[in-house]
Structures are given as structure tokens and as C-alpha cells.
């Protein structure tokens, strides 16, 4: 058993567990072993622990501490246990090697260091008798794919009628407060043509060339129209890029089909439905010039943006805890998507704050500064004390 509230030791133990997401890496083990390890550690630290499947063999760890006194606050600390693949990594992915003040491994920054810090912070605040309310620690499955873990958690809280006042998702922010991030939407655009021998321009309709006409319209959307719209103070503007393209039959045949896969990053105030309308309007502009143009736009998957006001009580509480710990309190926008969006959508104000650098997430070299884990614990312990005490 780890020493009580040893955040660095817990980070090391979690990184040594291969918890690659099987929805991203076929045959990967998923979160079960990491969930069992964490559940056992938290039970030993005095938490009331539940390990429950969010999907088949994909468990969440939900643990609670505190006296639950009426009128005292309830705070959720949320993080994910799944990690992405390890192809191309320049160091052993699960050795948790430490050198030069860094702990290396897949998931060290994204985000097992944050999970360990939030667990240790809650345990220390409770051991000091400073949790009159409730602190709920949720280490969830599948954030890297479709977030079935946090979706199941939110549904369970609603079914139980359990109130949560606010949440901190301990994604890597380098100890900056990040109250907002973009959403995203994935679309498939299928452009239809007509197959014909390459010599029969009178019969063939070139789906690939027509897709090029649409891409030119989308380039104008991203380069000219989106920059003219009102930007978010922390996130800037929304964006659009073409991710994948496929089409064609052979060199001497007019292509009858071309498929584009697009990603639209949305800022607060934008929606997947609105972005789809933009794509369909671009198709209509091409069709107005080229009557043979035929395309269909389909939404494949979307996650919403997240936004909490910079003056919100939770932001102020984290800023105060940073100040008390002698740390600066920068406020910035998060570049990546996180489960904070789903918590906000469920009516739980959620921000991101944690150790590590998001730029190292999914990277060939992933590490977290060891001292930053402990600094995050001190700040989060202060937040728990202020919010739940």
C-alpha cells in the first residue's frame, strides 16, 4: 500500500498500468486494472469507494469523503484513467522512469498526475478535518474516445438526485486556471459523380474535382468568414480543417465518388447543427455555379464547447488557493476538449486545473514535472478546504 496521500507514488503506480483505450487501440486492456488499483488505494486512504462499469469492462472509480453537512459545499474532482496509443514513443511507455525531475510515461501528463493530485488533495483535506461538506473524486473511463465514463457518472448523479456544486477536471494546464475550451464536430461529406471512361467527358462527372470546388469554398469559410466573427476572449475563433479525403477508381475512369472527412472546432455560442448548416450552405454555393455538383453532409459525432465565466466563484476559489500557495494565478483557454464540457452541460460548473503540459499529451515523449504534482496537491487541498469546509 502506498504511503498516505502520496501523490507522486500514486502517479508512478498508475503510469505503470497499461490503460490504453480499446476503442482507439484494438485489443488494448482499457481502464479495469488501473481502476482496481486506484480503488484499493483510495479505500486505504479512507474514501467510500465504488468501482462501477460505465460500459462493459470499462469501470469508473467514484469515491467520496466528508461529513456531508447541510449547507456545506460539494465539489467534484474529475479525471480520466484511459490513455491513447504508444506507437512512435521514444521511451518505454509504462516504466514510469524518473530522471531530471521528470516522470516519464504514457498518461503521466494526460492525466494520471492530475488524477493522483486530486485524490491526495481530497485525502489530506479530509484528514485535517476540513471537509464539512462532500468531496467527490471521479476517475472515469473513455474520455479519449466518446466519454462514456463521465456520461455514465452524470446520469448516475441525476438518478440519485445528488447535488454537485462545482467541478475541477484536473487535466494538464501547467497550474493555470482554464475555464473554457472549444468543442468539436466531425462530418462526412460525400460528393457524388458519374463513372465513365476517361475519354468520355460528355458522360463522366468528376467527383474529386467537384470536391475540390467545395474545398475552395471551405477555405474561404476558414480564412475569411470565421475570422470576421466575434471571438471568445480566451479561445479566439472557431476553425475548420479537412482531415481525410478518399476517392477515385483508376487513372482512366471518371471518379463516381469522393469522401471528405472534416473537423470543425466550435467556440461557446456555436453548435454542431450551426456548423453543419455552414457546410450545407457552402455546398449550395458550389451547386449554384456547377449544376452537376451533388454532395451530402452528415454529422458523425460532436462534443460541445465549455465555458465558465472568469469571475465565477470556482475560478475565484482556485485563484485564491494559488495565491495562498505562493503561485501565480493565470487564466487561459484550454486548447483540447475535456469532460468539463459534459459537466457544464449537466449544470455543474466545471473548469480545468492540473499539473503537466497539454502539449505533451499523446506525444512521442510524455512526461510530467514531479514537483508540479505536489504543487497541484497543495492548491487543490486549499480549494477543497475553502469549498467544502
mmCIF file of C-alpha atoms in Angstrom:
data_model
loop_
_atom_site.group_PDB
_atom_site.id
_atom_site.type_symbol
_atom_site.label_atom_id
_atom_site.label_comp_id
_atom_site.label_asym_id
_atom_site.label_seq_id
_atom_site.Cartn_x
_atom_site.Cartn_y
_atom_site.Cartn_z
ATOM 1 C CA UNK A 1 0.000 0.000 0.000
ATOM 2 C CA UNK A 2 1.227 3.470 -0.845
ATOM 3 C CA UNK A 3 2.001 5.910 1.970
ATOM 4 C CA UNK A 4 -0.986 8.066 2.885
ATOM 5 C CA UNK A 5 -1.812 10.718 0.253
ATOM 6 C CA UNK A 6 1.423 10.133 -1.686
ATOM 7 C CA UNK A 7 0.556 11.810 -4.978
ATOM 8 C CA UNK A 8 3.872 11.150 -6.703
ATOM 9 C CA UNK A 9 3.832 7.499 -5.666
ATOM 10 C CA UNK A 10 0.272 7.129 -6.923
ATOM 11 C CA UNK A 11 1.190 8.781 -10.234
ATOM 12 C CA UNK A 12 4.067 6.357 -10.627
ATOM 13 C CA UNK A 13 1.840 3.357 -9.855
ATOM 14 C CA UNK A 14 -0.884 4.458 -12.273
ATOM 15 C CA UNK A 15 1.557 5.175 -15.110
ATOM 16 C CA UNK A 16 2.918 1.637 -14.766
ATOM 17 C CA UNK A 17 -0.534 0.278 -15.624
ATOM 18 C CA UNK A 18 -1.296 -0.050 -19.330
ATOM 19 C CA UNK A 19 -4.742 1.539 -19.623
ATOM 20 C CA UNK A 20 -4.841 2.215 -23.354
ATOM 21 C CA UNK A 21 -8.356 2.828 -24.587
ATOM 22 C CA UNK A 22 -9.584 -0.217 -26.579
ATOM 23 C CA UNK A 23 -11.879 1.973 -28.661
ATOM 24 C CA UNK A 24 -8.738 3.648 -30.023
ATOM 25 C CA UNK A 25 -6.294 0.725 -29.897
ATOM 26 C CA UNK A 26 -7.910 -2.621 -30.811
ATOM 27 C CA UNK A 27 -7.115 -5.243 -28.216
ATOM 28 C CA UNK A 28 -5.907 -2.717 -25.627
ATOM 29 C CA UNK A 29 -6.693 -3.555 -21.985
ATOM 30 C CA UNK A 30 -8.723 -0.480 -21.035
ATOM 31 C CA UNK A 31 -9.095 1.003 -17.568
ATOM 32 C CA UNK A 32 -10.045 -2.017 -15.418
ATOM 33 C CA UNK A 33 -6.638 -2.692 -13.850
ATOM 34 C CA UNK A 34 -5.997 0.995 -13.195
ATOM 35 C CA UNK A 35 -9.458 1.317 -11.641
ATOM 36 C CA UNK A 36 -8.846 -1.641 -9.330
ATOM 37 C CA UNK A 37 -5.500 -0.213 -8.253
ATOM 38 C CA UNK A 38 -6.906 3.260 -7.610
ATOM 39 C CA UNK A 39 -9.993 1.940 -5.836
ATOM 40 C CA UNK A 40 -7.815 -0.060 -3.463
ATOM 41 C CA UNK A 41 -5.547 2.896 -2.719
ATOM 42 C CA UNK A 42 -8.478 5.231 -2.060
ATOM 43 C CA UNK A 43 -10.180 2.724 0.223
ATOM 44 C CA UNK A 44 -6.937 2.526 2.188
ATOM 45 C CA UNK A 45 -6.891 6.326 2.417
ATOM 46 C CA UNK A 46 -10.373 6.357 3.955
ATOM 47 C CA UNK A 47 -12.600 7.048 0.956
ATOM 48 C CA UNK A 48 -16.011 5.470 0.462
ATOM 49 C CA UNK A 49 -15.268 3.840 -2.911
ATOM 50 C CA UNK A 50 -17.428 2.449 -5.702
ATOM 51 C CA UNK A 51 -15.969 0.834 -8.820
ATOM 52 C CA UNK A 52 -18.747 0.509 -11.362
ATOM 53 C CA UNK A 53 -18.761 -0.228 -15.091
ATOM 54 C CA UNK A 54 -19.666 2.695 -17.332
ATOM 55 C CA UNK A 55 -19.621 0.222 -20.236
ATOM 56 C CA UNK A 56 -18.676 -3.444 -20.432
ATOM 57 C CA UNK A 57 -15.341 -3.884 -18.585
ATOM 58 C CA UNK A 58 -14.835 -0.094 -18.643
ATOM 59 C CA UNK A 59 -15.144 0.978 -14.971
ATOM 60 C CA UNK A 60 -15.390 4.342 -13.265
ATOM 61 C CA UNK A 61 -13.968 4.858 -9.783
ATOM 62 C CA UNK A 62 -16.239 7.134 -7.742
ATOM 63 C CA UNK A 63 -15.087 7.908 -4.202
ATOM 64 C CA UNK A 64 -16.414 10.256 -1.535
ATOM 65 C CA UNK A 65 -15.098 11.919 1.598
ATOM 66 C CA UNK A 66 -16.563 14.389 4.069
ATOM 67 C CA UNK A 67 -19.286 14.808 6.618
ATOM 68 C CA UNK A 68 -21.971 15.838 4.138
ATOM 69 C CA UNK A 69 -23.262 18.591 6.426
ATOM 70 C CA UNK A 70 -26.282 20.507 5.217
ATOM 71 C CA UNK A 71 -25.302 23.884 3.824
ATOM 72 C CA UNK A 72 -21.687 22.917 3.213
ATOM 73 C CA UNK A 73 -20.383 22.700 -0.348
ATOM 74 C CA UNK A 74 -19.981 19.682 -2.619
ATOM 75 C CA UNK A 75 -17.051 19.638 -5.030
ATOM 76 C CA UNK A 76 -16.238 17.076 -7.724
ATOM 77 C CA UNK A 77 -12.666 16.380 -8.758
ATOM 78 C CA UNK A 78 -12.731 14.607 -12.113
ATOM 79 C CA UNK A 79 -10.080 12.907 -14.239
ATOM 80 C CA UNK A 80 -9.763 10.051 -16.707
ATOM 81 C CA UNK A 81 -7.849 6.790 -16.446
ATOM 82 C CA UNK A 82 -7.657 5.869 -20.133
ATOM 83 C CA UNK A 83 -4.673 6.760 -22.299
ATOM 84 C CA UNK A 84 -4.040 6.796 -26.043
ATOM 85 C CA UNK A 85 -1.738 4.511 -28.025
ATOM 86 C CA UNK A 86 2.027 4.303 -27.693
ATOM 87 C CA UNK A 87 3.163 3.975 -31.308
ATOM 88 C CA UNK A 88 6.219 6.086 -32.052
ATOM 89 C CA UNK A 89 7.096 6.818 -28.430
ATOM 90 C CA UNK A 90 10.777 7.487 -27.832
ATOM 91 C CA UNK A 91 10.858 5.961 -24.339
ATOM 92 C CA UNK A 92 9.281 2.999 -22.559
ATOM 93 C CA UNK A 93 5.588 3.902 -22.223
ATOM 94 C CA UNK A 94 4.796 2.235 -18.896
ATOM 95 C CA UNK A 95 8.056 2.156 -16.915
ATOM 96 C CA UNK A 96 7.367 5.435 -15.067
ATOM 97 C CA UNK A 97 11.059 6.263 -15.265
ATOM 98 C CA UNK A 98 12.146 9.338 -13.309
ATOM 99 C CA UNK A 99 15.087 11.493 -14.337
ATOM 100 C CA UNK A 100 15.981 15.162 -14.107
ATOM 101 C CA UNK A 101 12.877 15.914 -12.035
ATOM 102 C CA UNK A 102 10.511 14.413 -14.608
ATOM 103 C CA UNK A 103 8.342 11.307 -14.525
ATOM 104 C CA UNK A 104 8.070 9.760 -17.990
ATOM 105 C CA UNK A 105 5.317 7.564 -19.394
ATOM 106 C CA UNK A 106 2.147 7.443 -21.428
ATOM 107 C CA UNK A 107 -0.516 9.143 -19.349
ATOM 108 C CA UNK A 108 1.917 10.846 -16.992
ATOM 109 C CA UNK A 109 0.750 14.299 -18.119
ATOM 110 C CA UNK A 110 -2.566 13.221 -19.654
ATOM 111 C CA UNK A 111 -3.618 12.731 -16.964
ATOM 112 C CA UNK A 112 -2.574 10.310 -14.263
ATOM 113 C CA UNK A 113 -0.560 13.012 -12.499
ATOM 114 C CA UNK A 114 -3.732 15.080 -12.255
ATOM 115 C CA UNK A 115 -5.755 12.095 -11.019
ATOM 116 C CA UNK A 116 -3.187 11.371 -8.308
ATOM 117 C CA UNK A 117 -3.016 15.032 -7.264
ATOM 118 C CA UNK A 118 -6.781 15.362 -6.867
ATOM 119 C CA UNK A 119 -7.013 12.165 -4.827
ATOM 120 C CA UNK A 120 -4.189 13.167 -2.486
ATOM 121 C CA UNK A 121 -5.581 16.682 -2.060
ATOM 122 C CA UNK A 122 -9.002 15.385 -1.030
ATOM 123 C CA UNK A 123 -7.465 12.861 1.365
ATOM 124 C CA UNK A 124 -5.262 15.462 3.067
ATOM 125 C CA UNK A 125 -8.074 17.980 3.473
ATOM 126 C CA UNK A 126 -10.305 15.318 4.998
ATOM 127 C CA UNK A 127 -7.567 14.028 7.316
ATOM 128 C CA UNK A 128 -7.145 17.571 8.628
ATOM 129 C CA UNK A 129 -10.867 17.673 9.477
ATOM 130 C CA UNK A 130 -11.590 20.436 6.977
ATOM 131 C CA UNK A 131 -14.288 18.781 4.830
ATOM 132 C CA UNK A 132 -17.674 19.576 6.337
ATOM 133 C CA UNK A 133 -19.399 19.079 3.013
ATOM 134 C CA UNK A 134 -18.559 16.420 0.434
ATOM 135 C CA UNK A 135 -15.689 15.980 -1.976
ATOM 136 C CA UNK A 136 -16.431 13.526 -4.771
ATOM 137 C CA UNK A 137 -13.488 12.076 -6.668
ATOM 138 C CA UNK A 138 -14.352 10.581 -10.058
ATOM 139 C CA UNK A 139 -11.712 8.733 -12.118
ATOM 140 C CA UNK A 140 -13.547 7.861 -15.304
ATOM 141 C CA UNK A 141 -13.234 5.711 -18.402
ATOM 142 C CA UNK A 142 -13.107 6.556 -22.108
ATOM 143 C CA UNK A 143 -12.522 10.302 -22.105
ATOM 144 C CA UNK A 144 -10.159 9.869 -25.044
ATOM 145 C CA UNK A 145 -12.925 8.495 -27.292
ATOM 146 C CA UNK A 146 -16.600 9.149 -26.503
ATOM 147 C CA UNK A 147 -16.542 9.918 -22.757
ATOM 148 C CA UNK A 148 -18.820 7.064 -21.745
ATOM 149 C CA UNK A 149 -17.371 7.349 -18.225
ATOM 150 C CA UNK A 150 -18.407 10.914 -17.460
ATOM 151 C CA UNK A 151 -21.699 10.434 -19.324
ATOM 152 C CA UNK A 152 -22.495 7.473 -17.055
ATOM 153 C CA UNK A 153 -21.374 9.439 -13.990
ATOM 154 C CA UNK A 154 -23.663 12.367 -14.822
ATOM 155 C CA UNK A 155 -26.595 10.028 -15.438
ATOM 156 C CA UNK A 156 -25.982 8.246 -12.127
ATOM 157 C CA UNK A 157 -25.814 11.517 -10.171
ATOM 158 C CA UNK A 158 -29.091 12.634 -11.756
ATOM 159 C CA UNK A 159 -30.763 9.302 -10.956
ATOM 160 C CA UNK A 160 -29.626 9.569 -7.331
ATOM 161 C CA UNK A 161 -30.686 13.202 -7.090
ATOM 162 C CA UNK A 162 -27.188 14.028 -5.840
ATOM 163 C CA UNK A 163 -26.242 17.695 -5.963
ATOM 164 C CA UNK A 164 -22.755 18.777 -7.024
ATOM 165 C CA UNK A 165 -21.990 22.487 -6.771
ATOM 166 C CA UNK A 166 -18.914 22.623 -8.993
ATOM 167 C CA UNK A 167 -16.166 20.514 -10.523
ATOM 168 C CA UNK A 168 -12.481 20.708 -11.324
ATOM 169 C CA UNK A 169 -11.188 18.494 -14.124
ATOM 170 C CA UNK A 170 -7.502 18.005 -13.379
ATOM 171 C CA UNK A 171 -6.323 17.944 -16.979
ATOM 172 C CA UNK A 172 -2.778 19.260 -17.538
ATOM 173 C CA UNK A 173 -2.838 23.071 -17.502
ATOM 174 C CA UNK A 174 0.632 23.773 -16.025
ATOM 175 C CA UNK A 175 -1.259 25.063 -12.949
ATOM 176 C CA UNK A 176 -3.131 27.708 -14.936
ATOM 177 C CA UNK A 177 -6.874 28.118 -14.471
ATOM 178 C CA UNK A 178 -8.668 27.169 -17.687
ATOM 179 C CA UNK A 179 -12.410 27.880 -17.510
ATOM 180 C CA UNK A 180 -13.170 27.427 -21.228
ATOM 181 C CA UNK A 181 -12.332 25.205 -24.180
ATOM 182 C CA UNK A 182 -13.547 24.568 -27.709
ATOM 183 C CA UNK A 183 -15.956 21.870 -28.778
ATOM 184 C CA UNK A 184 -15.666 19.852 -31.954
ATOM 185 C CA UNK A 185 -17.829 18.257 -34.616
ATOM 186 C CA UNK A 186 -16.878 15.615 -37.186
ATOM 187 C CA UNK A 187 -18.601 15.496 -40.567
ATOM 188 C CA UNK A 188 -18.531 13.257 -43.600
ATOM 189 C CA UNK A 189 -19.219 14.956 -46.924
ATOM 190 C CA UNK A 190 -19.890 12.546 -49.779
ATOM 191 C CA UNK A 191 -19.553 14.093 -53.224
ATOM 192 C CA UNK A 192 -21.222 12.059 -55.983
ATOM 193 C CA UNK A 193 -20.094 11.978 -59.590
ATOM 194 C CA UNK A 194 -20.706 9.671 -62.545
ATOM 195 C CA UNK A 195 -18.237 6.983 -63.595
ATOM 196 C CA UNK A 196 -17.248 6.928 -67.258
ATOM 197 C CA UNK A 197 -14.267 6.119 -69.461
ATOM 198 C CA UNK A 198 -11.609 8.802 -69.180
ATOM 199 C CA UNK A 199 -12.182 9.765 -72.826
ATOM 200 C CA UNK A 200 -15.907 10.451 -72.314
ATOM 201 C CA UNK A 201 -16.003 13.943 -70.871
ATOM 202 C CA UNK A 202 -19.528 14.143 -72.234
ATOM 203 C CA UNK A 203 -20.655 11.369 -69.837
ATOM 204 C CA UNK A 204 -18.359 11.495 -66.827
ATOM 205 C CA UNK A 205 -18.819 13.685 -63.749
ATOM 206 C CA UNK A 206 -15.601 14.089 -61.752
ATOM 207 C CA UNK A 207 -16.438 13.751 -58.053
ATOM 208 C CA UNK A 208 -12.882 14.561 -56.979
ATOM 209 C CA UNK A 209 -12.741 17.789 -58.965
ATOM 210 C CA UNK A 210 -16.131 18.754 -57.552
ATOM 211 C CA UNK A 211 -14.806 18.040 -54.066
ATOM 212 C CA UNK A 212 -12.008 20.487 -54.884
ATOM 213 C CA UNK A 213 -14.577 23.169 -55.651
ATOM 214 C CA UNK A 214 -16.144 22.569 -52.251
ATOM 215 C CA UNK A 215 -12.754 22.652 -50.512
ATOM 216 C CA UNK A 216 -12.114 26.052 -52.071
ATOM 217 C CA UNK A 217 -15.393 27.292 -50.556
ATOM 218 C CA UNK A 218 -14.438 25.846 -47.183
ATOM 219 C CA UNK A 219 -11.044 27.526 -47.394
ATOM 220 C CA UNK A 220 -12.816 30.873 -47.730
ATOM 221 C CA UNK A 221 -15.009 29.982 -44.749
ATOM 222 C CA UNK A 222 -11.993 29.289 -42.534
ATOM 223 C CA UNK A 223 -9.680 32.001 -43.835
ATOM 224 C CA UNK A 224 -12.129 34.871 -44.286
ATOM 225 C CA UNK A 225 -15.565 34.341 -42.738
ATOM 226 C CA UNK A 226 -14.747 32.749 -39.365
ATOM 227 C CA UNK A 227 -12.067 35.366 -38.519
ATOM 228 C CA UNK A 228 -14.642 38.135 -39.025
ATOM 229 C CA UNK A 229 -16.963 36.747 -36.355
ATOM 230 C CA UNK A 230 -16.825 37.703 -32.687
ATOM 231 C CA UNK A 231 -14.036 35.810 -30.956
ATOM 232 C CA UNK A 232 -14.122 34.297 -27.475
ATOM 233 C CA UNK A 233 -11.938 36.192 -25.007
ATOM 234 C CA UNK A 234 -9.903 33.108 -24.060
ATOM 235 C CA UNK A 235 -10.309 30.849 -27.085
ATOM 236 C CA UNK A 236 -10.253 33.074 -30.127
ATOM 237 C CA UNK A 237 -12.276 31.969 -33.148
ATOM 238 C CA UNK A 238 -13.695 28.690 -34.349
ATOM 239 C CA UNK A 239 -11.895 26.773 -37.089
ATOM 240 C CA UNK A 240 -12.384 24.184 -39.822
ATOM 241 C CA UNK A 241 -9.988 21.754 -41.444
ATOM 242 C CA UNK A 242 -10.165 18.884 -43.922
ATOM 243 C CA UNK A 243 -8.845 15.783 -42.167
ATOM 244 C CA UNK A 244 -9.171 12.963 -44.715
ATOM 245 C CA UNK A 245 -10.050 12.536 -48.394
ATOM 246 C CA UNK A 246 -10.738 9.398 -50.399
ATOM 247 C CA UNK A 247 -11.997 8.781 -53.930
ATOM 248 C CA UNK A 248 -11.359 7.509 -57.395
ATOM 249 C CA UNK A 249 -11.430 4.194 -59.227
ATOM 250 C CA UNK A 250 -8.499 4.275 -61.633
ATOM 251 C CA UNK A 251 -6.410 6.555 -63.806
ATOM 252 C CA UNK A 252 -8.625 6.142 -66.873
ATOM 253 C CA UNK A 253 -12.000 6.446 -65.127
ATOM 254 C CA UNK A 254 -14.022 9.444 -64.030
ATOM 255 C CA UNK A 255 -14.425 9.090 -60.223
ATOM 256 C CA UNK A 256 -18.024 8.497 -59.179
ATOM 257 C CA UNK A 257 -17.437 9.325 -55.505
ATOM 258 C CA UNK A 258 -15.198 11.409 -53.268
ATOM 259 C CA UNK A 259 -15.474 11.375 -49.470
ATOM 260 C CA UNK A 260 -14.215 14.231 -47.293
ATOM 261 C CA UNK A 261 -13.873 13.994 -43.510
ATOM 262 C CA UNK A 262 -13.940 17.390 -41.843
ATOM 263 C CA UNK A 263 -13.449 18.664 -38.306
ATOM 264 C CA UNK A 264 -14.986 21.916 -37.096
ATOM 265 C CA UNK A 265 -13.740 23.288 -33.769
ATOM 266 C CA UNK A 266 -16.505 25.313 -32.124
ATOM 267 C CA UNK A 267 -16.325 28.096 -29.565
ATOM 268 C CA UNK A 268 -19.036 28.836 -26.979
ATOM 269 C CA UNK A 269 -22.112 30.099 -28.798
ATOM 270 C CA UNK A 270 -21.509 27.818 -31.796
ATOM 271 C CA UNK A 271 -23.129 24.420 -32.283
ATOM 272 C CA UNK A 272 -22.676 21.300 -34.378
ATOM 273 C CA UNK A 273 -26.018 21.985 -36.063
ATOM 274 C CA UNK A 274 -24.958 25.524 -36.944
ATOM 275 C CA UNK A 275 -21.636 24.297 -38.319
ATOM 276 C CA UNK A 276 -23.462 21.720 -40.445
ATOM 277 C CA UNK A 277 -25.631 24.497 -41.849
ATOM 278 C CA UNK A 278 -22.420 26.329 -42.847
ATOM 279 C CA UNK A 279 -21.200 23.263 -44.744
ATOM 280 C CA UNK A 280 -24.526 22.814 -46.482
ATOM 281 C CA UNK A 281 -24.548 26.489 -47.470
ATOM 282 C CA UNK A 282 -21.070 26.036 -48.987
ATOM 283 C CA UNK A 283 -22.418 23.086 -50.988
ATOM 284 C CA UNK A 284 -25.266 25.251 -52.239
ATOM 285 C CA UNK A 285 -22.848 27.941 -53.413
ATOM 286 C CA UNK A 286 -20.927 25.366 -55.444
ATOM 287 C CA UNK A 287 -24.165 23.904 -56.820
ATOM 288 C CA UNK A 288 -25.249 27.372 -57.970
ATOM 289 C CA UNK A 289 -22.156 27.522 -60.191
ATOM 290 C CA UNK A 290 -21.994 23.854 -61.197
ATOM 291 C CA UNK A 291 -25.369 22.225 -61.719
ATOM 292 C CA UNK A 292 -23.869 18.710 -61.772
ATOM 293 C CA UNK A 293 -22.489 19.129 -58.233
ATOM 294 C CA UNK A 294 -24.113 16.647 -55.826
ATOM 295 C CA UNK A 295 -22.998 16.315 -52.188
ATOM 296 C CA UNK A 296 -24.431 15.166 -48.878
ATOM 297 C CA UNK A 297 -23.263 16.330 -45.436
ATOM 298 C CA UNK A 298 -23.591 14.003 -42.415
ATOM 299 C CA UNK A 299 -22.713 14.717 -38.784
ATOM 300 C CA UNK A 300 -20.720 11.787 -37.374
ATOM 301 C CA UNK A 301 -20.006 12.897 -33.800
ATOM 302 C CA UNK A 302 -19.832 16.103 -31.778
ATOM 303 C CA UNK A 303 -18.889 17.331 -28.331
ATOM 304 C CA UNK A 304 -19.920 20.774 -27.055
ATOM 305 C CA UNK A 305 -17.625 23.633 -26.041
ATOM 306 C CA UNK A 306 -17.218 24.510 -22.380
ATOM 307 C CA UNK A 307 -17.357 27.941 -20.762
ATOM 308 C CA UNK A 308 -17.398 29.193 -17.182
ATOM 309 C CA UNK A 309 -17.135 32.962 -16.567
ATOM 310 C CA UNK A 310 -13.723 34.124 -15.418
ATOM 311 C CA UNK A 311 -15.385 35.791 -12.401
ATOM 312 C CA UNK A 312 -17.275 32.635 -11.340
ATOM 313 C CA UNK A 313 -16.966 31.522 -7.683
ATOM 314 C CA UNK A 314 -15.000 28.386 -8.591
ATOM 315 C CA UNK A 315 -12.466 30.373 -10.620
ATOM 316 C CA UNK A 316 -12.060 32.796 -7.724
ATOM 317 C CA UNK A 317 -11.622 29.888 -5.281
ATOM 318 C CA UNK A 318 -8.827 28.322 -7.344
ATOM 319 C CA UNK A 319 -7.154 31.711 -7.824
ATOM 320 C CA UNK A 320 -7.250 32.309 -4.063
ATOM 321 C CA UNK A 321 -5.764 28.858 -3.380
ATOM 322 C CA UNK A 322 -2.988 29.511 -5.888
ATOM 323 C CA UNK A 323 -2.216 32.812 -4.189
ATOM 324 C CA UNK A 324 -2.169 31.194 -0.755
ATOM 325 C CA UNK A 325 0.304 28.607 -2.077
ATOM 326 C CA UNK A 326 2.563 31.349 -3.445
ATOM 327 C CA UNK A 327 1.713 30.506 -7.046
ATOM 328 C CA UNK A 328 0.668 32.843 -9.861
ATOM 329 C CA UNK A 329 -2.954 32.557 -10.970
ATOM 330 C CA UNK A 330 -3.075 32.889 -14.771
ATOM 331 C CA UNK A 331 -6.411 32.383 -16.526
ATOM 332 C CA UNK A 332 -6.270 30.950 -20.043
ATOM 333 C CA UNK A 333 -8.228 28.950 -22.588
ATOM 334 C CA UNK A 334 -7.742 25.195 -22.890
ATOM 335 C CA UNK A 335 -6.638 24.035 -26.329
ATOM 336 C CA UNK A 336 -8.008 20.484 -26.050
ATOM 337 C CA UNK A 337 -11.523 19.160 -25.448
ATOM 338 C CA UNK A 338 -12.264 17.737 -21.971
ATOM 339 C CA UNK A 339 -15.080 16.209 -19.954
ATOM 340 C CA UNK A 340 -15.621 19.632 -18.356
ATOM 341 C CA UNK A 341 -17.983 20.328 -21.270
ATOM 342 C CA UNK A 342 -20.250 17.437 -20.287
ATOM 343 C CA UNK A 343 -20.312 18.522 -16.646
ATOM 344 C CA UNK A 344 -21.199 22.082 -17.631
ATOM 345 C CA UNK A 345 -23.884 20.754 -19.949
ATOM 346 C CA UNK A 346 -25.315 18.864 -16.945
ATOM 347 C CA UNK A 347 -25.466 22.068 -14.890
ATOM 348 C CA UNK A 348 -22.257 21.510 -12.892
ATOM 349 C CA UNK A 349 -19.871 24.475 -13.404
ATOM 350 C CA UNK A 350 -16.570 22.839 -14.340
ATOM 351 C CA UNK A 351 -13.116 24.220 -15.088
ATOM 352 C CA UNK A 352 -9.736 22.653 -15.838
ATOM 353 C CA UNK A 353 -6.751 22.916 -13.498
ATOM 354 C CA UNK A 354 -3.938 20.444 -13.020
ATOM 355 C CA UNK A 355 -0.244 19.573 -13.282
ATOM 356 C CA UNK A 356 1.538 18.820 -16.542
ATOM 357 C CA UNK A 357 1.570 20.297 -20.016
ATOM 358 C CA UNK A 358 -1.204 19.501 -22.517
ATOM 359 C CA UNK A 359 1.373 19.959 -25.302
ATOM 360 C CA UNK A 360 2.920 16.653 -24.187
ATOM 361 C CA UNK A 361 -0.368 14.741 -24.322
ATOM 362 C CA UNK A 362 -0.344 11.961 -26.965
ATOM 363 C CA UNK A 363 3.248 12.909 -27.807
ATOM 364 C CA UNK A 364 6.219 10.703 -28.653
ATOM 365 C CA UNK A 365 7.788 11.910 -25.385
ATOM 366 C CA UNK A 366 5.377 12.381 -22.479
ATOM 367 C CA UNK A 367 6.393 13.463 -19.002
ATOM 368 C CA UNK A 368 5.273 15.479 -16.015
ATOM 369 C CA UNK A 369 7.412 17.575 -13.633
ATOM 370 C CA UNK A 370 7.470 15.715 -10.323
ATOM 371 C CA UNK A 371 7.414 18.901 -8.260
ATOM 372 C CA UNK A 372 4.358 20.163 -10.154
ATOM 373 C CA UNK A 373 2.318 17.197 -8.945
ATOM 374 C CA UNK A 374 2.929 18.158 -5.331
ATOM 375 C CA UNK A 375 2.315 21.847 -6.051
ATOM 376 C CA UNK A 376 -1.039 20.906 -7.576
ATOM 377 C CA UNK A 377 -1.910 18.908 -4.461
ATOM 378 C CA UNK A 378 -1.314 21.930 -2.230
ATOM 379 C CA UNK A 379 -3.522 24.157 -4.371
ATOM 380 C CA UNK A 380 -6.304 21.600 -4.720
ATOM 381 C CA UNK A 381 -6.239 20.918 -0.984
ATOM 382 C CA UNK A 382 -6.793 24.627 -0.457
ATOM 383 C CA UNK A 383 -9.725 24.635 -2.880
ATOM 384 C CA UNK A 384 -11.314 21.614 -1.199
ATOM 385 C CA UNK A 385 -10.909 23.243 2.197
ATOM 386 C CA UNK A 386 -12.460 26.523 1.058
ATOM 387 C CA UNK A 387 -15.287 24.985 -0.942
ATOM 388 C CA UNK A 388 -16.266 22.081 1.302
ATOM 389 C CA UNK A 389 -15.238 23.472 4.664
#
